[in-house]
């Protein structure tokens, strides 16, 4: 499975967009990009995923570069409750479906 | 929908005892369940993959005789930490994969905090 690289921490002002980058330069054509977040002492929560195209749901948008070597998770209007560790994961489209978590980005939303 | 529960949410035990942690998918059948361990301020580390009715597949470096996994049904997997020691103190999290789902297969439980005295 491809390895991901994320900045260890980021700050964002409440109400502003939070843009969280992820590098997955060794991703292969049959690997999805998934984003989860973990609020302190809880299990990870699914946010969004994509393969090639950009995706949007009620929580966030996912922008994947054309070469698929990197992606950006966008929280359009960050709130204090979005303070969490955000994990970018790449996962095969078939097989064991297991996730290998990287170190994640600790996002702190400031009032 | 797609709720995963864990029991207990926290447990304190004496060194040398065994502790069982349950992971249940409440409203769906789980083809596969995964067990993770997380130390303070660290990321989740995959311990093993558990398929219903078959032996678990352990990640490299995880002792299968120490961390016993049983996946007896499509809604229940258990992790037993045998002869627990203080270094086994950690946050244990399970996830479950929805059977026949084409996306976002894994849903995570709330975690179990184990403290070994």
Coordinates of C-alpha atoms in Angstrom, one line a residue:
Chain A
X1 CA 0.0 0.0 0.0
X2 CA 1.2 3.5 -0.8
X3 CA 2.6 5.7 1.9
X4 CA 1.1 9.1 2.7
X5 CA 2.8 12.2 4.0
X6 CA 1.0 15.0 5.8
X7 CA 2.1 18.1 7.7
X8 CA 2.1 17.3 11.4
X9 CA 0.0 20.3 12.4
X10 CA -2.1 23.2 11.1
X11 CA -4.1 26.1 12.5
X12 CA -7.2 27.6 10.9
X13 CA -9.4 30.5 12.0
X14 CA -13.0 29.6 12.7
X15 CA -15.3 30.2 9.8
X16 CA -12.4 30.1 7.3
X17 CA -11.7 27.2 4.9
X18 CA -9.2 24.6 6.1
X19 CA -7.1 23.1 3.4
X20 CA -5.3 19.9 4.5
X21 CA -2.7 18.6 2.0
X22 CA -1.6 15.0 1.5
X23 CA 1.2 13.6 -0.6
X24 CA 0.9 10.1 -1.9
X25 CA 3.4 10.1 -4.7
X26 CA 3.7 6.3 -4.9
X27 CA 0.0 5.7 -5.3
X28 CA -1.0 3.2 -8.0
X29 CA -4.0 3.2 -10.3
X30 CA -6.1 0.9 -8.3
X31 CA -5.8 2.7 -5.0
X32 CA -8.4 5.0 -3.5
X33 CA -7.6 8.1 -1.3
X34 CA -9.6 8.1 1.9
X35 CA -9.8 10.8 4.6
X36 CA -10.8 10.1 8.2
X37 CA -10.5 12.3 11.3
X38 CA -10.1 11.4 14.9
X39 CA -11.4 13.6 17.7
X40 CA -9.5 13.1 21.0
X41 CA -10.0 9.6 22.5
X42 CA -12.6 8.5 19.9
X43 CA -12.6 6.2 16.9
X44 CA -11.8 7.6 13.5
X45 CA -14.7 9.1 11.6
X46 CA -15.1 8.8 7.8
X47 CA -15.0 12.1 5.9
X48 CA -14.7 11.4 2.2
X49 CA -12.9 9.3 -0.4
X50 CA -12.0 9.4 -4.1
X51 CA -10.2 7.6 -6.9
X52 CA -9.6 10.1 -9.7
X53 CA -12.2 12.8 -9.7
X54 CA -12.8 15.5 -7.2
X55 CA -15.5 14.7 -4.7
X56 CA -17.8 16.8 -2.4
X57 CA -20.2 15.8 0.3
X58 CA -21.8 17.5 3.2
X59 CA -18.7 17.5 5.3
X60 CA -15.9 18.3 2.9
X61 CA -14.4 18.5 -0.6
X62 CA -11.6 16.3 -1.9
X63 CA -9.3 17.6 -4.6
X64 CA -7.1 15.0 -6.3
X65 CA -4.3 16.2 -8.6
X66 CA -4.4 15.0 -12.2
X67 CA -1.3 12.8 -11.6
X68 CA -3.0 11.5 -8.4
X69 CA 0.3 12.0 -6.5
X70 CA -1.3 14.4 -4.0
X71 CA -4.7 15.5 -2.7
X72 CA -6.2 18.2 -0.6
X73 CA -9.1 17.9 1.9
X74 CA -11.1 21.1 2.2
X75 CA -13.4 21.9 5.1
X76 CA -15.2 25.0 3.7
X77 CA -16.2 26.7 6.9
X78 CA -14.2 25.3 9.8
X79 CA -15.8 25.3 13.3
X80 CA -14.2 24.6 16.7
X81 CA -15.7 21.1 16.5
X82 CA -13.5 20.4 13.5
X83 CA -10.4 20.4 15.7
X84 CA -9.1 16.9 15.3
X85 CA -6.3 14.7 13.8
X86 CA -7.0 14.2 10.1
X87 CA -5.6 11.1 8.4
X88 CA -5.1 10.6 4.6
X89 CA -5.1 6.9 3.7
X90 CA -4.6 5.1 0.4
X91 CA -6.2 1.8 0.0
X92 CA -6.4 -0.9 -2.7
X93 CA -9.7 -1.2 -4.5
X94 CA -9.7 -4.9 -3.8
X95 CA -7.9 -7.5 -1.6
X96 CA -7.7 -7.1 2.2
X97 CA -9.1 -3.5 2.2
X98 CA -6.9 -2.8 5.2
X99 CA -5.9 0.7 6.1
X100 CA -2.4 1.8 6.9
X101 CA -2.6 5.0 8.9
X102 CA 0.1 7.7 8.5
X103 CA 1.0 10.2 11.2
X104 CA -1.9 12.6 10.2
X105 CA -2.3 16.3 10.6
X106 CA -3.4 17.8 13.9
X107 CA -5.8 20.6 12.9
X108 CA -6.6 23.2 15.5
X109 CA -9.4 25.6 14.7
X110 CA -9.0 28.9 16.5
X111 CA -11.8 31.1 17.7
Chain B
X1 CA -26.7 3.3 10.2
X2 CA -23.3 1.5 10.2
X3 CA -22.7 1.7 13.9
X4 CA -19.8 -0.2 15.6
X5 CA -19.7 -0.6 19.3
X6 CA -17.0 -1.8 21.6
X7 CA -17.2 -3.1 25.1
X8 CA -15.9 -2.2 27.6
X9 CA -15.1 1.4 26.8
X10 CA -12.3 1.3 29.4
X11 CA -10.8 -1.4 31.6
X12 CA -8.2 -1.5 34.4
X13 CA -6.6 -4.8 35.2
X14 CA -3.7 -6.3 37.1
X15 CA -0.5 -7.5 35.4
X16 CA -0.8 -11.1 34.4
X17 CA -4.5 -11.2 33.9
X18 CA -6.3 -11.5 30.5
X19 CA -8.7 -9.0 29.2
X20 CA -11.4 -9.5 26.5
X21 CA -12.6 -6.7 24.3
X22 CA -15.7 -7.1 22.1
X23 CA -16.4 -5.4 18.8
X24 CA -19.9 -5.5 17.4
X25 CA -21.5 -4.2 14.2
X26 CA -24.9 -3.2 15.4
X27 CA -26.9 -2.7 12.2
X28 CA -24.9 -4.4 9.4
X29 CA -23.0 -7.6 8.7
X30 CA -19.3 -7.3 8.7
X31 CA -17.3 -9.4 6.3
X32 CA -14.1 -8.3 7.9
X33 CA -13.1 -6.6 11.1
X34 CA -9.8 -4.9 11.9
X35 CA -8.1 -4.3 15.2
X36 CA -5.8 -1.4 15.8
X37 CA -3.7 -0.2 18.8
X38 CA -3.0 3.5 19.5
X39 CA -0.5 4.8 22.0
X40 CA -0.7 8.4 23.3
X41 CA -0.1 11.0 20.7
X42 CA 0.6 8.4 18.0
X43 CA -1.2 7.1 15.0
X44 CA -3.3 4.0 14.8
X45 CA -1.3 0.8 14.2
X46 CA -3.1 -2.1 12.5
X47 CA -2.7 -5.2 14.6
X48 CA -4.7 -7.8 12.7
X49 CA -7.4 -8.5 10.1
X50 CA -10.2 -10.8 11.1
X51 CA -12.5 -12.6 8.8
X52 CA -15.7 -14.4 10.0
X53 CA -15.1 -18.1 10.5
X54 CA -11.4 -18.1 9.8
X55 CA -8.1 -17.4 11.5
X56 CA -7.0 -13.8 11.9
X57 CA -4.1 -12.4 9.8
X58 CA -1.6 -10.6 12.1
X59 CA 0.6 -7.7 11.0
X60 CA 4.3 -8.2 11.3
X61 CA 5.6 -7.8 14.9
X62 CA 2.2 -8.5 16.5
X63 CA 2.2 -11.6 18.8
X64 CA -0.7 -13.8 17.8
X65 CA -0.4 -15.8 21.0
X66 CA -0.7 -12.7 23.1
X67 CA -3.5 -11.0 21.2
X68 CA -6.1 -13.7 20.5
X69 CA -8.7 -12.7 18.0
X70 CA -12.0 -14.6 17.5
X71 CA -14.5 -13.7 14.8
X72 CA -17.3 -16.1 15.4
X73 CA -20.1 -14.3 13.6
X74 CA -20.7 -11.6 11.1
X75 CA -21.4 -9.1 13.8
X76 CA -19.0 -9.9 16.6
X77 CA -15.2 -10.0 16.9
X78 CA -13.3 -10.3 20.2
X79 CA -9.7 -9.4 21.1
X80 CA -8.2 -11.1 24.1
X81 CA -5.1 -9.6 25.6
X82 CA -3.5 -12.5 27.4
X83 CA -1.2 -12.2 30.4
X84 CA -1.4 -8.4 30.1
X85 CA 1.5 -6.3 31.2
X86 CA 1.9 -2.5 31.7
X87 CA 3.4 -2.1 28.2
X88 CA 0.1 -3.4 26.8
X89 CA -1.7 -0.4 28.1
X90 CA -3.1 1.4 25.1
X91 CA -6.2 2.5 23.2
X92 CA -7.6 -0.5 21.2
X93 CA -9.9 0.3 18.3
X94 CA -11.8 -2.0 16.0
X95 CA -13.3 -1.3 12.6
X96 CA -15.8 -3.3 10.6
X97 CA -16.2 -3.6 6.8
X98 CA -19.7 -3.7 5.4
X99 CA -20.4 -6.8 3.5
X100 CA -21.1 -6.2 -0.2
X101 CA -20.4 -2.5 0.1
X102 CA -18.8 -0.7 -2.8
X103 CA -17.4 2.2 -0.9
X104 CA -16.3 3.3 2.6
X105 CA -16.3 -0.2 3.9
X106 CA -14.8 0.5 7.2
X107 CA -16.6 1.9 10.2
X108 CA -14.8 2.4 13.5
X109 CA -15.8 1.7 17.0
X110 CA -15.3 4.2 19.8
X111 CA -12.3 2.4 21.2
X112 CA -11.4 0.7 24.5
X113 CA -8.8 2.1 26.8
X114 CA -6.8 -0.6 28.6
X115 CA -4.7 0.2 31.6
X116 CA -2.6 -2.6 33.1
X117 CA -1.3 -2.0 36.6

